């Protein structure tokens, strides 16, 4: 009986260690994804500030004719 309990405890400790490792790796991966998302948001803001709103309408007089005219 004592031996069975000891084996059960060891098995549970192994499972807990495995789960802790999984959680730690997923936490790091999630943190990395948030960092990448922040970087992409900053890049998008820079591009948006350079290009402007692509859905905004411009008047024809603001359009520069192509160089072949």
Coordinates of C-alpha atoms in Angstrom, one line a residue:
X1 CA 0.0 0.0 0.0
X2 CA 2.7 2.4 0.9
X3 CA 4.6 1.5 -2.2
X4 CA 1.5 2.2 -4.4
X5 CA 1.0 5.6 -2.7
X6 CA 4.7 6.4 -3.3
X7 CA 4.4 5.5 -7.0
X8 CA 1.2 7.5 -7.3
X9 CA 2.9 10.5 -5.7
X10 CA 5.9 10.2 -8.1
X11 CA 3.6 9.9 -11.1
X12 CA 1.6 13.0 -10.0
X13 CA 4.9 14.9 -9.4
X14 CA 6.1 14.0 -12.9
X15 CA 2.8 15.2 -14.4
X16 CA 2.9 18.5 -12.4
X17 CA 6.5 19.1 -13.6
X18 CA 5.5 18.4 -17.2
X19 CA 2.5 20.8 -16.9
X20 CA 4.6 23.5 -15.4
X21 CA 7.0 23.2 -18.2
X22 CA 4.2 23.4 -20.8
X23 CA 2.8 26.5 -19.1
X24 CA 6.2 28.2 -19.0
X25 CA 6.8 27.5 -22.7
X26 CA 3.4 28.8 -23.6
X27 CA 3.8 31.9 -21.5
X28 CA 7.0 32.7 -23.3
X29 CA 5.5 32.1 -26.7
X30 CA 2.6 34.3 -25.8
X31 CA 4.9 37.0 -24.6
X32 CA 6.9 36.7 -27.9
X33 CA 3.7 37.0 -29.9
X34 CA 2.6 40.2 -28.0
X35 CA 6.1 41.7 -28.7
X36 CA 5.7 40.9 -32.4
X37 CA 2.2 42.3 -32.4
X38 CA 3.4 45.6 -30.8
X39 CA 6.2 45.8 -33.4
X40 CA 3.7 45.3 -36.2
X41 CA 1.4 47.9 -34.8
X42 CA 4.3 50.4 -34.7
X43 CA 5.2 49.6 -38.2
X44 CA 1.6 50.0 -39.4
X45 CA 1.4 53.4 -37.7
X46 CA 4.5 54.5 -39.5
X47 CA 3.3 53.3 -42.9
X48 CA -0.2 54.8 -42.3
X49 CA 1.4 58.2 -41.5
X50 CA 3.4 58.0 -44.7
X51 CA 0.6 56.8 -47.0
X52 CA -2.4 58.4 -45.3
X53 CA -5.9 57.0 -45.3
X54 CA -6.3 54.9 -48.4
X55 CA -10.1 55.3 -48.2
X56 CA -10.0 59.1 -48.1
X57 CA -11.2 60.7 -51.3
X58 CA -8.9 63.2 -53.0
X59 CA -9.9 65.9 -55.5
X60 CA -8.7 65.6 -59.0
X61 CA -6.6 68.8 -58.7
X62 CA -4.5 67.2 -55.9
X63 CA -3.6 64.3 -58.2
X64 CA -0.3 64.6 -59.9
X65 CA -0.4 63.5 -63.6
X66 CA 1.8 60.6 -64.5
X67 CA 5.2 61.6 -66.0
X68 CA 4.3 60.5 -69.5
X69 CA 1.8 63.4 -70.0

